[in-house]
XYZ file of C-alpha atoms in Angstrom:
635
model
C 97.833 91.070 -82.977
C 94.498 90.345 -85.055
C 93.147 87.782 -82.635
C 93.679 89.864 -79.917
C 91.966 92.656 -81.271
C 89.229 90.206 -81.875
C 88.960 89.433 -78.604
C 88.895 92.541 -77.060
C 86.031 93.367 -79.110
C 84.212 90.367 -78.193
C 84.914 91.411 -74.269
C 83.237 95.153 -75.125
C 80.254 93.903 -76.309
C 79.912 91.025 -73.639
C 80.337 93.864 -70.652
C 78.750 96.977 -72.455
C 75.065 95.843 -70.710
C 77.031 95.190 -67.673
C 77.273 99.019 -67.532
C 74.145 99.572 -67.899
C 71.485 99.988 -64.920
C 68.664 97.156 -65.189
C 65.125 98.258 -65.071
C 64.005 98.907 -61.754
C 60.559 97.079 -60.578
C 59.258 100.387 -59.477
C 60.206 102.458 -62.599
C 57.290 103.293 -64.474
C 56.951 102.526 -68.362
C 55.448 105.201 -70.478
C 54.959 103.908 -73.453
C 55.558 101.083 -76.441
C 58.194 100.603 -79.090
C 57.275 98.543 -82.235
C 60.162 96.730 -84.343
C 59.211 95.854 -87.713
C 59.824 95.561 -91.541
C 57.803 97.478 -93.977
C 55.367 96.095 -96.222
C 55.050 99.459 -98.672
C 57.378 101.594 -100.561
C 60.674 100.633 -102.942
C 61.018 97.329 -102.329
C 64.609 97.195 -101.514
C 64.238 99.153 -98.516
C 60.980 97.108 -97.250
C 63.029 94.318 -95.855
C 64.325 96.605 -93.186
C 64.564 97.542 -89.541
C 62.160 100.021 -88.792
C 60.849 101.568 -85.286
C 57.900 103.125 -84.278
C 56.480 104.356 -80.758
C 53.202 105.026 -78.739
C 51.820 106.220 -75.488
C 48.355 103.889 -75.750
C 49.503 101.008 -77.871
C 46.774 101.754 -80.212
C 48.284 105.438 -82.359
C 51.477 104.579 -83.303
C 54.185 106.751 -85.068
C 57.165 105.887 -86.977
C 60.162 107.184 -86.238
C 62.726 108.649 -88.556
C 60.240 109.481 -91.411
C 59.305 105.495 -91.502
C 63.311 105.233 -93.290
C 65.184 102.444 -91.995
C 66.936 102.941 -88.418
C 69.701 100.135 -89.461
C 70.508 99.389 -93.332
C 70.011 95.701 -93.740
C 72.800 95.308 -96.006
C 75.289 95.913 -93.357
C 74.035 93.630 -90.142
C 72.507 91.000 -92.638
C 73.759 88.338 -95.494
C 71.486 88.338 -97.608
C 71.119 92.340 -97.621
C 67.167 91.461 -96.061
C 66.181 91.546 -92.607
C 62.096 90.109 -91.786
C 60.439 89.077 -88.851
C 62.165 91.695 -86.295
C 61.417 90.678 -82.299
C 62.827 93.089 -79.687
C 63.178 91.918 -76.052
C 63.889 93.861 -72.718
C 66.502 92.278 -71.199
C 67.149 91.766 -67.874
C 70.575 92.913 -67.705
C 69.300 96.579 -68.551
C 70.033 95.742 -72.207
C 67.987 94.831 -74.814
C 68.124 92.058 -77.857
C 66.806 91.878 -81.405
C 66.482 88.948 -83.766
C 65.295 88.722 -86.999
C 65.326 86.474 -89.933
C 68.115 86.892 -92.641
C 66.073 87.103 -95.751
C 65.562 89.190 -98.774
C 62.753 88.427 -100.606
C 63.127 90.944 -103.330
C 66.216 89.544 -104.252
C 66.126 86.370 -103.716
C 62.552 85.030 -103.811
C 61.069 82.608 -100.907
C 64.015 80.415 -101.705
C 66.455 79.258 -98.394
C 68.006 82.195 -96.274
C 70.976 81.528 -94.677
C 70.140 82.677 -91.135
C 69.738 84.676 -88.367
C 70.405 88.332 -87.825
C 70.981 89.605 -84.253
C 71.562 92.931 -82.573
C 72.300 94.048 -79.290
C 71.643 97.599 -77.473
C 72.460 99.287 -74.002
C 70.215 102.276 -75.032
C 67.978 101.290 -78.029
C 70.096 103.901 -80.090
C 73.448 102.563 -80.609
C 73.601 98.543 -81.996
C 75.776 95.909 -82.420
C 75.282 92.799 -84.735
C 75.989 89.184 -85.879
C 74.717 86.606 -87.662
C 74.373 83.302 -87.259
C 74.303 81.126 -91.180
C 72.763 78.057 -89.914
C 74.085 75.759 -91.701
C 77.933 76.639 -91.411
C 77.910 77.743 -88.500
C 76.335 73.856 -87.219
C 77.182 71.268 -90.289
C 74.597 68.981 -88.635
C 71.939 72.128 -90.516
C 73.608 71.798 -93.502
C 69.824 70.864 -95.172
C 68.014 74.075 -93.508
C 66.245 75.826 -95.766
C 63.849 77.849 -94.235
C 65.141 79.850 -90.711
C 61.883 81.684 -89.932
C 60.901 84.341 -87.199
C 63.242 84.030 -84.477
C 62.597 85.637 -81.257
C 64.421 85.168 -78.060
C 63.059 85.025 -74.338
C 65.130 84.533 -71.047
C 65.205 81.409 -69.395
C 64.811 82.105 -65.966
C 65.874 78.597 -65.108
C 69.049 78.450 -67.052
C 69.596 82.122 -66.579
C 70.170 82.524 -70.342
C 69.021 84.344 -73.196
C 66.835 81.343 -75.454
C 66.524 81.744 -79.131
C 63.621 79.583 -80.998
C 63.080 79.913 -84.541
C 61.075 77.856 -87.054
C 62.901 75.397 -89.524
C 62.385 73.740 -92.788
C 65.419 71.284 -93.669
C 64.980 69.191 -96.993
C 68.132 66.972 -96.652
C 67.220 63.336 -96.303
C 63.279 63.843 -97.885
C 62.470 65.755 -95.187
C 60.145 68.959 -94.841
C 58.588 70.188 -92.231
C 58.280 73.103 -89.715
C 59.535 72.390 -86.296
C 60.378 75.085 -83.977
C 64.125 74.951 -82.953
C 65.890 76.528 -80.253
C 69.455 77.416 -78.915
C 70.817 79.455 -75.872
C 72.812 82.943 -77.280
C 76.396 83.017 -75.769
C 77.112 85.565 -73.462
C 78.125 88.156 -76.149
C 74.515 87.949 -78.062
C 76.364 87.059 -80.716
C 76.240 83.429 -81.306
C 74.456 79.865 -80.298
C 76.473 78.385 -77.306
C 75.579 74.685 -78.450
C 74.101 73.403 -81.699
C 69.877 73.741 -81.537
C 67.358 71.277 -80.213
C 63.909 70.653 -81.175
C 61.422 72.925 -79.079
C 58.039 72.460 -80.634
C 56.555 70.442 -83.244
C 52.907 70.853 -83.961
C 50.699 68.315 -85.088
C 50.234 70.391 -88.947
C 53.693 72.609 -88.295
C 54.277 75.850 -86.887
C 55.615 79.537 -88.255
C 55.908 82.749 -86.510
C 56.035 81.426 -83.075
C 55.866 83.913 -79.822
C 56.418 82.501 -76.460
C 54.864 84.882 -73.159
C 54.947 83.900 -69.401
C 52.336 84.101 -67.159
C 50.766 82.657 -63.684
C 53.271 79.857 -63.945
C 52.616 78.813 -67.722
C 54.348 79.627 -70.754
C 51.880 80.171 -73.696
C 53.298 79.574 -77.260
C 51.435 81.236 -80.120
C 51.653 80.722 -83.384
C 50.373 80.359 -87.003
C 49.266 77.084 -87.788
C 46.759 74.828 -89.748
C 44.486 72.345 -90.459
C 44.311 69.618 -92.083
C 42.047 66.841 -94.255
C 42.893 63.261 -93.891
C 44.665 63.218 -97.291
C 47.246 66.198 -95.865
C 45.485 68.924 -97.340
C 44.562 72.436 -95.617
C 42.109 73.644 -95.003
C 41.657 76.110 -92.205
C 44.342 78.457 -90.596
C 45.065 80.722 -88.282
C 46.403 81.587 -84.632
C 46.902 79.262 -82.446
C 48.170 78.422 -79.023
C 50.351 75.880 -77.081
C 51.406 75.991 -73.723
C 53.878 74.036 -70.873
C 54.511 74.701 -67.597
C 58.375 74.794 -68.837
C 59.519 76.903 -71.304
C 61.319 74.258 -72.855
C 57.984 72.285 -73.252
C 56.308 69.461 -73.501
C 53.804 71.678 -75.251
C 50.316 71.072 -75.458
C 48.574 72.381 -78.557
C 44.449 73.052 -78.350
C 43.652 73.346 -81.955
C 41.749 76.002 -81.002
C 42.217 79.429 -83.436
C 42.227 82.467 -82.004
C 41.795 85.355 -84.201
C 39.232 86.870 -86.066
C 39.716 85.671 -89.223
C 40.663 81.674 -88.804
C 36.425 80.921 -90.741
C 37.691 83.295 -93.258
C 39.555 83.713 -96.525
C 41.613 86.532 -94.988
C 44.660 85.603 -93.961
C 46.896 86.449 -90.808
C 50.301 85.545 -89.708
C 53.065 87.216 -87.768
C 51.063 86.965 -83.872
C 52.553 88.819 -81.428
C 51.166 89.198 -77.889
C 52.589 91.956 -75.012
C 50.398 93.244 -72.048
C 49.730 96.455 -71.825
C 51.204 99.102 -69.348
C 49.355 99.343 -65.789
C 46.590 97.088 -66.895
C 45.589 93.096 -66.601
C 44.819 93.300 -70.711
C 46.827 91.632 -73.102
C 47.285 92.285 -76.538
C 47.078 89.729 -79.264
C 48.591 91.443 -82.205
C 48.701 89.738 -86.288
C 49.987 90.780 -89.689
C 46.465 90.628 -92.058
C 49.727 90.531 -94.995
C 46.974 90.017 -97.922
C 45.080 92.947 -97.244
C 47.633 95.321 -95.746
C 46.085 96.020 -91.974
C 47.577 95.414 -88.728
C 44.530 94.213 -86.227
C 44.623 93.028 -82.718
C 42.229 91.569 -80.174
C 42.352 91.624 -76.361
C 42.527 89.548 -73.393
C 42.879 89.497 -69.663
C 43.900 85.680 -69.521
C 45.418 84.482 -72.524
C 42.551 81.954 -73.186
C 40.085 84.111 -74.315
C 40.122 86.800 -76.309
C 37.539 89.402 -77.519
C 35.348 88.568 -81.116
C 35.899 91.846 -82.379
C 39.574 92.863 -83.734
C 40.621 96.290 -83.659
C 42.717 98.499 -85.931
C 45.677 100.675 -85.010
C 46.471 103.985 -86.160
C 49.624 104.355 -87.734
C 51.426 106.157 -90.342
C 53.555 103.215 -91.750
C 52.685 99.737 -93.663
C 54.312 96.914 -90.787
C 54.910 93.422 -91.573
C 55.569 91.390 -88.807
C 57.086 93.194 -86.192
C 56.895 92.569 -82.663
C 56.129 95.239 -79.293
C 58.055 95.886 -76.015
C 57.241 98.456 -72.858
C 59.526 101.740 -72.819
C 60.058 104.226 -70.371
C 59.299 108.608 -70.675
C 63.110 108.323 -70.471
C 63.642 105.693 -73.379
C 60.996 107.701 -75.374
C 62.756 110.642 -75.530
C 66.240 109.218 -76.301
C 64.741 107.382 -79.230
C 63.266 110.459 -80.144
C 66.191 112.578 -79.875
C 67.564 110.230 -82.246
C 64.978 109.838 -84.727
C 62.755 112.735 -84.341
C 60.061 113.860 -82.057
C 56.717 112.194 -82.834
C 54.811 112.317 -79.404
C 53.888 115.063 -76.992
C 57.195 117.488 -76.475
C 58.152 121.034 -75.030
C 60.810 122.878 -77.022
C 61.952 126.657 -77.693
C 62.276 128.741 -80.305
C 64.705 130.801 -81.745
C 63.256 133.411 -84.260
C 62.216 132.095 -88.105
C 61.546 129.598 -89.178
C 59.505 128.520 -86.220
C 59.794 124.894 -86.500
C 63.553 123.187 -87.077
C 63.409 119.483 -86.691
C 60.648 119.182 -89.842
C 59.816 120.771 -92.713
C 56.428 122.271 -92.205
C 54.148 124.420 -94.783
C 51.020 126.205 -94.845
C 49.791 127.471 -91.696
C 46.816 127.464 -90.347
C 45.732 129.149 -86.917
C 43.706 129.268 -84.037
C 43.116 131.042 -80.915
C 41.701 128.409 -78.086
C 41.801 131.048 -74.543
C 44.954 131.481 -73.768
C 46.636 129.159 -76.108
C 47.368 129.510 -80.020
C 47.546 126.857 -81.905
C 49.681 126.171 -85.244
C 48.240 123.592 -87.449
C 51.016 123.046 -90.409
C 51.209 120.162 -93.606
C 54.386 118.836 -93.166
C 56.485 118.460 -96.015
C 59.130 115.449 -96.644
C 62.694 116.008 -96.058
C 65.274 118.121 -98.729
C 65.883 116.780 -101.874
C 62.454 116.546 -103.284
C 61.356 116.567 -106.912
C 57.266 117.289 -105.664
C 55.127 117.815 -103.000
C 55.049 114.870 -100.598
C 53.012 115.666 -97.657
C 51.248 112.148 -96.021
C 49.800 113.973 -92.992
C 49.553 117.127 -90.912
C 51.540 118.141 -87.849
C 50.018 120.271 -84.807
C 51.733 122.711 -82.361
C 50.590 124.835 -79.459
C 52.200 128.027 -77.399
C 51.061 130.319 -74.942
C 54.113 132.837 -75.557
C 55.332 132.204 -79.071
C 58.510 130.955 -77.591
C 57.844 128.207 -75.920
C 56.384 125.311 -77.711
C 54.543 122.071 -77.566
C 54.549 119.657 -80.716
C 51.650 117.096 -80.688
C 51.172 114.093 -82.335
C 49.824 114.180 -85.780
C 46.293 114.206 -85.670
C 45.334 113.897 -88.669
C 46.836 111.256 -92.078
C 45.937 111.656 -95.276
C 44.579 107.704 -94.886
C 41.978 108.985 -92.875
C 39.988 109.844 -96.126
C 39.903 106.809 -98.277
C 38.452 108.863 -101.118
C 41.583 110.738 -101.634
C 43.348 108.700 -103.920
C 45.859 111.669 -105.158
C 47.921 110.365 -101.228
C 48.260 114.302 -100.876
C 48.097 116.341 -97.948
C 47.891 119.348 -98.778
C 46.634 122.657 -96.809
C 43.681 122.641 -94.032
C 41.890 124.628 -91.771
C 40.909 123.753 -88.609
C 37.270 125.592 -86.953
C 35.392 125.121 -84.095
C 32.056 125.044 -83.762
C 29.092 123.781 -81.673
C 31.534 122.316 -79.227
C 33.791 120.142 -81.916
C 36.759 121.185 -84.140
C 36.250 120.592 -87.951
C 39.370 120.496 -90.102
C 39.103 121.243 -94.016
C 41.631 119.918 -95.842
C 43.136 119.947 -99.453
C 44.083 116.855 -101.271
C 45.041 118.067 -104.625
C 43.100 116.933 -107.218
C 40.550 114.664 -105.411
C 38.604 117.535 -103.862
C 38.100 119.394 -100.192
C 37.530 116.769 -97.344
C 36.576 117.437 -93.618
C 37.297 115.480 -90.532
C 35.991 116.075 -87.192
C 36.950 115.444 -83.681
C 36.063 116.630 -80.012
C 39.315 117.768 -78.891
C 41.251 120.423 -80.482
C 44.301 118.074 -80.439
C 42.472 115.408 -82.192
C 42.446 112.533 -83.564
C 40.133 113.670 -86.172
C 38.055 111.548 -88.641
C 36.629 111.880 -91.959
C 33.215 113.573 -91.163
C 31.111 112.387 -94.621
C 33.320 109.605 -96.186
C 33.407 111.622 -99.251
C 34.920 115.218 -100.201
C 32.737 118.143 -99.574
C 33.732 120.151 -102.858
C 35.425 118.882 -105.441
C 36.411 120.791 -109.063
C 32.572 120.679 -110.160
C 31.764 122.882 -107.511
C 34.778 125.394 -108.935
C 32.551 126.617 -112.484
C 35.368 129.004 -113.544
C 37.889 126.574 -113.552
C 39.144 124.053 -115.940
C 42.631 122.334 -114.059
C 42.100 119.965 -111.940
C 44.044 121.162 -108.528
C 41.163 123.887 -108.409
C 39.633 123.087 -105.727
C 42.417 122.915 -102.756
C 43.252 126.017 -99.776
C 40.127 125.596 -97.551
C 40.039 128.595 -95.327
C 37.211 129.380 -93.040
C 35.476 132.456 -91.117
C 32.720 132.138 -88.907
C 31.252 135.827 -89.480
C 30.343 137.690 -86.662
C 26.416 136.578 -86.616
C 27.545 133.267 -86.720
C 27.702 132.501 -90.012
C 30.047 130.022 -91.102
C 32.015 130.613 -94.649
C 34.593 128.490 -96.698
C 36.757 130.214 -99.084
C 39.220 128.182 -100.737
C 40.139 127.952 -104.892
C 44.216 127.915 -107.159
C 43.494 130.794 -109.851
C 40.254 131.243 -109.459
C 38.514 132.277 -105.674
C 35.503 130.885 -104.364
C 33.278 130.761 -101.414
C 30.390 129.412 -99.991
C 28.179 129.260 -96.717
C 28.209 126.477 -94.569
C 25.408 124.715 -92.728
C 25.330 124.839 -89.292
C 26.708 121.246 -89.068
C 29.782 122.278 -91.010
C 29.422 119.410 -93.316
C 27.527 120.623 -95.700
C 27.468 123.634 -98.436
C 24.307 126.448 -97.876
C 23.501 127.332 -100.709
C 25.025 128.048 -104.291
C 29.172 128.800 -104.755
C 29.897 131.825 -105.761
C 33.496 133.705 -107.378
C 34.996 136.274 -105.420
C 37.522 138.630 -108.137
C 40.253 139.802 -106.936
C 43.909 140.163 -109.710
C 46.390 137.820 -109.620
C 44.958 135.621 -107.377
C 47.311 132.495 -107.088
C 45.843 130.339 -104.193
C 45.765 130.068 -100.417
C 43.406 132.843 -99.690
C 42.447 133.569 -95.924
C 39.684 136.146 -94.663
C 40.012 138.124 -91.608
C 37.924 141.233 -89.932
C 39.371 144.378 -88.405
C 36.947 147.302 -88.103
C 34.114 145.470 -89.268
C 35.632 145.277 -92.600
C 36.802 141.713 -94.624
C 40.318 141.257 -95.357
C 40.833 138.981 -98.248
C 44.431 137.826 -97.902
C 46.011 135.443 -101.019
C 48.830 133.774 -102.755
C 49.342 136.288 -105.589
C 51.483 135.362 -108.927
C 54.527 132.978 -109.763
C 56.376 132.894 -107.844
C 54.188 134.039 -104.869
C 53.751 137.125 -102.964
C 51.276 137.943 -100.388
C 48.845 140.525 -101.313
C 45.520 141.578 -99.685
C 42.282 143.093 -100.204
C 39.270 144.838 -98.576
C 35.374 144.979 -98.575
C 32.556 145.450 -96.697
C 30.863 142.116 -97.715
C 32.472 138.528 -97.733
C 31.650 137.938 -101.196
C 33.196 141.540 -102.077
C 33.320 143.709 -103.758
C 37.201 143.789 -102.701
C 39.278 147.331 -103.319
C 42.856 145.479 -103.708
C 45.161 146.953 -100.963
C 48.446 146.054 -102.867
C 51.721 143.504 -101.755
C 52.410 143.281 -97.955
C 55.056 140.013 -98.568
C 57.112 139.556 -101.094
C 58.427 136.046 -102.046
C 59.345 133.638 -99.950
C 62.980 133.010 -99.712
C 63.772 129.653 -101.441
C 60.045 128.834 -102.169
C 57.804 129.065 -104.772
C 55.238 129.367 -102.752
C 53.751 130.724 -99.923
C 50.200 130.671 -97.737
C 49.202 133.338 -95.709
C 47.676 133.032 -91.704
C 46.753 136.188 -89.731
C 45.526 136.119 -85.891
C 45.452 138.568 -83.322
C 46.865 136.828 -80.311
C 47.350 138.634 -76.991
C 46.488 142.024 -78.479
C 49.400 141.851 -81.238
C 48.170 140.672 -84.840
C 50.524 137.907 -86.167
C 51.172 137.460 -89.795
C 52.088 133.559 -90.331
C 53.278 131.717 -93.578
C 56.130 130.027 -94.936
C 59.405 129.610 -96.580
C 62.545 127.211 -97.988
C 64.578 128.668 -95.028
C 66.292 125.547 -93.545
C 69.649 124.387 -94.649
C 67.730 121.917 -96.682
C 64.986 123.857 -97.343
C 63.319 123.692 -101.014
C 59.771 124.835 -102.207
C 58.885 121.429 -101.569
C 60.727 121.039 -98.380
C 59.033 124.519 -96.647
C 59.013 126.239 -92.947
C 56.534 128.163 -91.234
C 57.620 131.576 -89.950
C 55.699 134.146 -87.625
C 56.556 138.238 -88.305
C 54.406 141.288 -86.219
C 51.499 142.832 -88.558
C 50.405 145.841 -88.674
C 47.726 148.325 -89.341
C 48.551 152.125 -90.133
C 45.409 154.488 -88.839
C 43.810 154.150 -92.552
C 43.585 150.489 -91.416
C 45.667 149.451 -94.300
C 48.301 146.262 -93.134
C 52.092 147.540 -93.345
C 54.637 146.254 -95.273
C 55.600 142.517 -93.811
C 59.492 142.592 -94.293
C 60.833 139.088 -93.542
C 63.020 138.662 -90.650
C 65.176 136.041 -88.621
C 63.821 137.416 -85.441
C 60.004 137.284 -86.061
C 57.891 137.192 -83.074
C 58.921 138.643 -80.030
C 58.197 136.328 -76.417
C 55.174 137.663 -75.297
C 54.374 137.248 -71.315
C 53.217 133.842 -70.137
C 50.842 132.944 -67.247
C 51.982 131.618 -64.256
């Protein structure tokens, strides 16, 4: 009865691609998914499969929170999966393969193997694993099975799998590329491996690509002195007109870096979507940065690398083409990262992420919600790594953009905290102040509203010295800005103490001295606003928060306090106030704990009708689960 259980579950996975439609040549790809393992973080989850996805191959974002997709411990042996390299299939599946290795366990001693994984929709996977050297006796020396990848043989109409070995039996100890044809299922080698490649100094990390007729091989290799030392290294390149070889290496190195002490491994080369250009991707795994170069021939590639921008740490991880359709279904599963439409439902506004501290902006007929986004439930602090952006013309209807801004962006701010910004635009460019707890106020600048935005001055633009009255050290955080009605631009921002200051017209620079504005109980988070020519000076007020307000005819005051028009936010210690008038209605924006998971360090913005009585003093803001009404929409 067991065995033939066994083998109808070896039938459903050989078949389950057969159900599934192959790629058409006319179908368009949209965008790029990126396999890797992480180089940051606890260590036991680094050696994991992780996935991230782009629409330009160049800003890439991690799906599901940058946590593993597929715990390694249950498709691996040694509970460590490296080296991850995905390939479109041509069956309408697609195939993984990555090395079996955990490092932080185990050291660089010998892994037992290979790890692969098989997919109809990139969503659901099976596995096995291959352990070299039981699985074929005649391996019972390997010691090393490095960075497999797999590519179809179009010849022998099979799925090949090369790899890089290191065997010690018998005094030997080298690095030879070995490869094998998968059996049908993906699930095993069909015959025992053959030799594939052997370079003159050895080989690691090897990527095979097809074009014009020629297979090109890259891969990391070295240099030598006549007495067997090294000396140089780098990327490299071999090629054949079969992808089975001969090869025929040209010494030649062909990154960046190959004259340098900076090291780079892990090459992996796709071509980009509706283009002739190539992309010559490499691991710089000393120094933590992912760089590429580009070429339109796969001889000759440009001097100058590039950087991506991402919000994750890869190690050696490898890219393949996806379609709009693909992108959403990975997103669906993981968590929208790109460009999407959704609806909402009443409060909170946001459901899929945990978003605090709004900040908003009316662009014609469009307002725009820029939020810090907060990790998922469970957490002890704050952990916000970057800031999330959304845009409606109806308050029901939504669109969630990518991130536009990471907290990486400003290299000063060592505290890793993204904490809450305000976006302004001026002169034709948008200028987004942001907190970063204790490291001081930064600004980043970009020419569209949706970004991405970089650090404007490379340094913060206030830090605690500016805040006199103050002596903690998360004083200077909750930029807000007004640009006064003679054009003069203001930042308010301060935690128990409130300050302001005038801006220079380039909005990088302070005008002037700082100066205290008193208002009681002032908390944090304060926000200006004008209605009837007069300043409303909205704030964080006590502990735990409540929104209060006050009024006067003069930005720096003096303020008559108006009273509480919000008390505290449900499940949070905290809140931050945002007030607009959008479409003739003034909207009163801040946030709560009110997911299922929700925490005062796992928050949600929410959107409730303001209003003003004919004293011009703001009504009571009760909180509800309806908020916002749909307003109208243009057609």
């Amino acid at each position: 009865m067991k065995k033939h259980f066994l083998v109808a579950i070896a039938l459903c996975m050989a078949t389950v691609c057969l159900q599934a439609k192959p790629k058409e040549k006319s179908e368009k790809f949209a965008g790029y998914l990126f396999a890797y393992f992480e180089g940051g973080g606890e260590g036991k989850l680094q050696e994991q499969l992780r996935f991230a996805i782009s629409e330009d191959a160049q800003n890439w974002y991690a799906l599901n929170e940058n946590r593993p997709i597929i715990g390694s411990d249950s498709i691996s042996t040694s509970g460590g999966i490296r080296d991850p390299h995905i390939l479109r299939g041509e069956d309408g599946c697609y195939y993984i393969v990555a090395t079996d290795m955990n490092t932080v366990k185990n050291g660089w001693k010998e892994n037992p193997g290979i790890v692969l994984l098989k997919s109809n929709d990139l969503v659901n996977w099976t596995h096995s694993k291959i352990v070299l050297g039981k699985d074929w006796p005649a391996f019972s020396d390997a010691y090393w099975v490095w960075a497999p990848q797999t590519i179809y043989d179009q010849k022998a109409k099979k799925y090949m799998i090369y790899f890089t070995l290191q065997r010690t039996g018998d005094g030997r100890k080298s690095l030879i590329t070995y490869y094998a044809y998968s059996n049908k299922d993906f699930t095993a080698f069909e015959s025992e491996p053959k030799p594939l490649f052997s370079a003159k100094y050895g080989s690691i990390d090897n990527d095979i690509i097809y074009r014009d007729g020629k297979y090109h091989l890259f891969y990391k290799g070295n240099t030598k002195d006549e007495n067997g030392k090294e000396f140089k290294n780098g990327i490299q390149q071999a090629t054949s007109k079969s992808v089975k070889g001969p090869w025929k290496e040209d010494f030649k190195y062909l990154d960046a870096y190959a004259d340098s002490r900076t090291g780079v491994e892990g090459s992996g080369v796709f071509k980009l979507n509706d283009s002739d250009e190539y992309i010559l991707m490499y691991d710089l795994y000393g120094s933590g940065r992912y760089e590429f170069q580009r070429s339109k021939d796969l001889t000759t590639f440009t001097e100058k690398p590039e950087s991506f921008r991402k919000d994750f740490f890869p190690r050696h991880g490898t890219v393949c083409s996806v379609t709009a359709e693909e992108l959403d279904r990975l997103q669906q599963k993981w968590g929208y990262v790109l460009t999407h439409q959704f609806e909402t439902n009443g409060n909170p506004l946001f459901k899929d992420k945990h978003t605090a501290d709004p900040d908003v902006l009316v662009e014609n007929d469009t307002l725009w919600v820029f939020a810090g986004h907060d990790a998922k439930g469970g957490q002890s602090g704050y952990v916000m790594k970057d800031w999330l952006l959304y845009s409606t013309t109806d308050m029901k209807h939504w669109t969630e953009h990518p991130s536009p801004l990471r907290i990486e962006e400003f290299a000063w701010a060592k505290s890793k905290q993204a904490y809450a910004g305000h976006v302004a635009k001026r002169n034709g460019k948008f200028y987004w102040y942001v907190s970063t707890n204790w490291c001081g106020i930064g600004v980043a600048v970009a020419d569209k509203i949706t970004g991405p935005y970089r650090d404007a001055l490379g340094k913060p633009l206030l830090t605690n010295e500016n805040c006199f009255a103050s002596s903690h050290n998360w004083a200077c955080i909750d930029p807000a800005i007004l640009i006064d009605d003679d054009n003069t631009p203001y930042i308010i921002w301060g935690n128990r103490h409130c300050y302001y200051a005038k801006l220079k017209d380039n909005m990088t620079e302070i005008d002037g001295d700082v100066h205290q504005i008193d208002v009681p109980e002032f908390t944090e988070a304060p926000w200006v606003h004008k209605y009837n020519g007069k300043y409303y000076l909205t704030y964080a007020s006590q502990w735990p928060e409540k929104i209060a307000y006050a009024v006067s005819d003069h930005i720096g005051g003096p303020y008559t306090y108006m009273g509480i028009i919000s008390e505290i936010a449900g499940n949070s210690n905290t809140t931050h106030p945002a007030i607009v008038e959008y479409k003739n209605q003034w909207i009163f924006f801040s946030h709560n704990g009110g997911l299922s998971d929700g925490t005062s360090y796992s928050r949600s913005i929410i959107a409730e009708p303001m209003h003003y009585d004919n004293e011009g003093k703001i009504r009571f803001i009760p909180p509800t689960a309806e908020g916002v009404k749909a307003m109208e929409r243009k057609k």
